[in-house]
Tab-separated table of C-alpha atoms and ligand atoms in Angstrom:
chain	number	residue	atom	x	y	z
S	464	MET	CA	-83.465	213.644	-114.257
S	465	ILE	CA	-80.040	212.235	-113.450
S	466	LYS	CA	-77.895	214.474	-111.275
S	467	ILE	CA	-74.140	214.117	-111.576
S	468	LEU	CA	-71.439	215.801	-109.510
S	469	PHE	CA	-67.822	215.570	-110.690
S	470	VAL	CA	-65.248	215.945	-107.952
S	471	CYS	CA	-61.484	216.546	-107.917
S	472	LEU	CA	-59.043	218.155	-105.500
S	473	GLY	CA	-59.213	221.790	-106.600
S	474	ASN	CA	-62.310	222.093	-108.879
S	475	ILE	CA	-60.327	224.226	-111.310
S	476	CYS	CA	-58.863	221.593	-113.688
S	477	ARG	CA	-60.280	218.046	-113.973
S	478	SER	CA	-63.795	218.290	-112.549
S	479	PRO	CA	-64.820	221.436	-114.473
S	480	MET	CA	-63.336	219.883	-117.647
S	481	ALA	CA	-65.472	216.780	-116.952
S	482	GLU	CA	-68.538	218.932	-116.249
S	483	PHE	CA	-68.330	220.739	-119.594
S	484	ILE	CA	-67.281	217.662	-121.588
S	485	LEU	CA	-70.294	215.675	-120.334
S	486	LYS	CA	-72.622	218.665	-120.835
S	487	ASP	CA	-71.395	218.871	-124.453
S	488	MET	CA	-71.952	215.123	-124.993
S	489	VAL	CA	-75.523	215.151	-123.679
S	490	ASN	CA	-76.286	218.371	-125.591
S	491	LYS	CA	-75.122	216.695	-128.791
S	492	LYS	CA	-77.336	213.698	-128.045
S	493	GLY	CA	-80.268	216.073	-127.492
S	494	SER	CA	-80.766	214.710	-123.996
S	495	TYR	CA	-79.539	217.657	-121.948
S	496	LYS	CA	-82.953	218.026	-120.280
S	497	GLU	CA	-82.433	214.629	-118.674
S	498	PHE	CA	-79.290	215.706	-116.828
S	499	TYR	CA	-78.141	218.108	-114.162
S	500	ILE	CA	-74.333	218.282	-114.128
S	501	ASP	CA	-72.111	220.157	-111.673
S	502	SER	CA	-68.603	219.930	-110.189
S	503	ALA	CA	-66.919	220.528	-106.828
S	504	ALA	CA	-63.607	220.294	-104.952
S	505	THR	CA	-62.602	218.248	-101.943
S	506	SER	CA	-60.114	220.899	-100.795
S	507	SER	CA	-61.048	223.994	-98.872
S	508	TYR	CA	-57.982	226.017	-99.943
S	509	ASN	CA	-58.954	229.675	-99.687
S	510	GLU	CA	-57.395	230.578	-103.009
S	511	LEU	CA	-59.512	227.913	-104.717
S	512	GLU	CA	-62.805	229.173	-103.329
S	513	ARG	CA	-64.852	230.674	-106.175
S	514	ALA	CA	-61.937	230.509	-108.636
S	515	GLY	CA	-62.405	230.175	-112.387
S	516	ILE	CA	-61.230	227.272	-114.557
S	517	TYR	CA	-57.414	227.155	-114.631
S	518	GLY	CA	-56.006	228.710	-117.812
S	519	GLU	CA	-54.471	225.555	-119.275
S	520	ALA	CA	-57.661	223.558	-118.666
S	521	LYS	CA	-59.639	226.340	-120.331
S	522	ASN	CA	-57.256	226.297	-123.310
S	523	MET	CA	-57.763	222.541	-123.607
S	524	LEU	CA	-61.549	222.996	-123.748
S	525	LYS	CA	-61.150	225.749	-126.354
S	526	GLU	CA	-58.804	223.607	-128.465
S	527	MET	CA	-61.277	220.701	-128.363
S	528	LYS	CA	-64.212	223.045	-129.097
S	529	ILE	CA	-66.006	222.182	-125.868
S	530	PRO	CA	-68.258	225.106	-124.880
S	531	PHE	CA	-68.062	226.316	-121.287
S	532	THR	CA	-69.716	228.986	-119.180
S	533	GLU	CA	-68.462	230.900	-116.165
S	534	HIS	CA	-67.259	228.572	-113.408
S	535	LEU	CA	-66.734	229.338	-109.725
S	536	SER	CA	-65.012	226.611	-107.764
S	537	ARG	CA	-66.609	225.390	-104.560
S	538	GLN	CA	-66.032	222.679	-101.994
S	539	ILE	CA	-68.379	219.661	-101.892
S	540	LYS	CA	-70.772	219.830	-98.938
S	541	LYS	CA	-72.658	217.218	-96.946
S	542	GLU	CA	-76.024	218.053	-98.611
S	543	ASP	CA	-74.554	217.239	-102.036
S	544	TYR	CA	-74.736	213.550	-101.167
S	545	ASN	CA	-78.550	213.615	-101.136
S	546	LYS	CA	-78.838	216.092	-103.991
S	547	PHE	CA	-76.860	214.036	-106.554
S	548	ASP	CA	-77.380	210.524	-107.980
S	549	TYR	CA	-73.758	210.010	-109.038
S	550	ILE	CA	-70.665	211.503	-107.451
S	551	LEU	CA	-67.827	210.889	-109.896
S	552	ALA	CA	-64.312	211.333	-108.535
S	553	MET	CA	-61.128	211.659	-110.547
S	554	GLU	CA	-58.970	209.540	-108.233
S	555	GLN	CA	-59.141	207.260	-105.223
S	556	LYS	CA	-57.870	209.853	-102.768
S	557	ASN	CA	-60.745	212.144	-103.800
S	558	ILE	CA	-63.123	209.385	-102.629
S	559	THR	CA	-61.479	209.243	-99.200
S	560	ASN	CA	-61.830	213.018	-98.914
S	561	ILE	CA	-65.433	213.006	-100.187
S	562	ILE	CA	-66.424	210.428	-97.561
S	563	ASN	CA	-64.761	212.548	-94.869
S	564	ILE	CA	-67.123	215.370	-95.834
S	565	VAL	CA	-70.398	213.620	-96.766
S	566	GLY	CA	-70.125	210.502	-94.591
S	567	GLU	CA	-70.383	206.847	-95.551
S	568	ASP	CA	-71.511	206.031	-99.136
S	569	LYS	CA	-74.681	204.252	-98.013
S	570	GLU	CA	-76.443	204.544	-101.368
S	571	ASN	CA	-73.448	203.507	-103.454
S	572	LYS	CA	-73.294	206.771	-105.411
S	573	ILE	CA	-69.559	207.418	-105.332
S	574	PHE	CA	-67.323	206.099	-108.142
S	575	ARG	CA	-64.121	206.980	-109.903
S	576	LEU	CA	-64.943	208.153	-113.440
S	577	LEU	CA	-62.635	205.540	-114.976
S	578	ASP	CA	-64.361	202.768	-112.962
S	579	PHE	CA	-66.863	202.753	-115.853
S	580	THR	CA	-64.136	201.687	-118.284
S	581	GLU	CA	-62.548	198.271	-118.764
S	582	LYS	CA	-59.394	199.596	-117.077
S	583	PRO	CA	-60.433	201.208	-113.763
S	584	ARG	CA	-57.813	203.708	-112.600
S	585	ASP	CA	-57.128	207.251	-111.420
S	586	ILE	CA	-56.996	210.302	-113.674
S	587	SER	CA	-53.709	211.938	-112.753
S	588	ASP	CA	-53.715	215.550	-111.706
S	589	PRO	CA	-52.600	217.868	-114.537
S	590	TRP	CA	-52.019	220.629	-111.968
S	591	TYR	CA	-48.946	218.633	-110.909
S	592	SER	CA	-48.097	216.716	-114.104
S	593	GLY	CA	-48.745	219.547	-116.570
S	594	ASP	CA	-50.289	216.917	-118.882
S	595	PHE	CA	-53.652	218.396	-119.785
S	596	TYR	CA	-53.971	216.251	-122.922
S	597	SER	CA	-53.951	213.000	-120.917
S	598	ALA	CA	-56.502	214.464	-118.506
S	599	TYR	CA	-58.718	215.541	-121.423
S	600	TYR	CA	-58.593	212.156	-123.171
S	601	ASP	CA	-59.066	210.171	-119.932
S	602	ILE	CA	-62.041	212.334	-118.934
S	603	THR	CA	-63.613	212.116	-122.401
S	604	TYR	CA	-63.260	208.333	-122.458
S	605	GLY	CA	-64.634	208.020	-118.919
S	606	CYS	CA	-67.644	210.201	-119.796
S	607	GLU	CA	-68.370	208.115	-122.930
S	608	LYS	CA	-68.287	204.902	-120.891
S	609	PHE	CA	-70.352	206.451	-118.103
S	610	LEU	CA	-73.057	207.463	-120.621
S	611	GLU	CA	-73.050	203.914	-122.042
S	612	TYR	CA	-73.618	202.656	-118.506
S	613	ILE	CA	-76.481	205.146	-118.016
S	614	GLU	CA	-78.013	204.084	-121.343
S	615	LYS	CA	-78.014	200.457	-120.237
S	616	ASN	CA	-79.446	201.204	-116.807
S	617	ASN	CA	-81.980	203.937	-117.629
S	618	ASN	CA	-84.365	204.248	-120.550
S	619	ILE	CA	-83.527	207.826	-121.327
S	620	LEU	CA	-80.929	207.825	-124.088
S	621	ASN	CA	-82.213	205.884	-127.038
A	976	LIG	P1	-57.738	219.732	-109.955
A	976	LIG	O1	-56.229	220.277	-109.915
A	976	LIG	O2	-57.926	218.920	-108.688
A	976	LIG	O3	-57.799	218.874	-111.179
A	976	LIG	O4	-58.626	220.958	-110.018
A	976	LIG	C1	-55.699	221.014	-108.850
A	976	LIG	C2	-55.775	222.386	-108.874
A	976	LIG	C3	-55.210	223.131	-107.842
A	976	LIG	C4	-54.561	222.499	-106.823
A	976	LIG	C5	-54.497	221.109	-106.798
A	976	LIG	C6	-55.066	220.374	-107.814
A	976	LIG	N1	-53.938	223.254	-105.785
A	976	LIG	O5	-53.322	222.638	-104.898
A	976	LIG	O6	-54.035	224.485	-105.784
């Protein structure tokens, strides 16, 4: 089983969108049993502890017909580093914050999601930009490319 943790600043917009988009992709491929997928925040803002998906992010998932279940935001913790095989951040500053919490990336598990594409870059924060469409399309593309990478490197998705 491949264990994937998506991480963003607040765990109410980008990382839960990524969690449910990737879950939908692997469900459609019939390979959901091969994956464990979760998401977490780098921030410890009180108001973001155990919060649901932000309304506009939820609307985006509904519009794109991506199923989702109840979500409660949480901060990434040190033990997550050992628990997960891939820790996929939305932007470079998430990586700095993740390393502050989990320590050095000794096993090379931490990436930006769009590092798996031909144009590595950050996914900008829709909480500030208001652009949930760009976040959705960037995340979807990153997840497609990440699964292609997994297919090449593991014999589980034929
Ligand atoms: P996210 O967006 O990192 O994509 O979940 C944010 C949500 C909330 C806040 C920042 C970013 N906030 O500062 O409350």
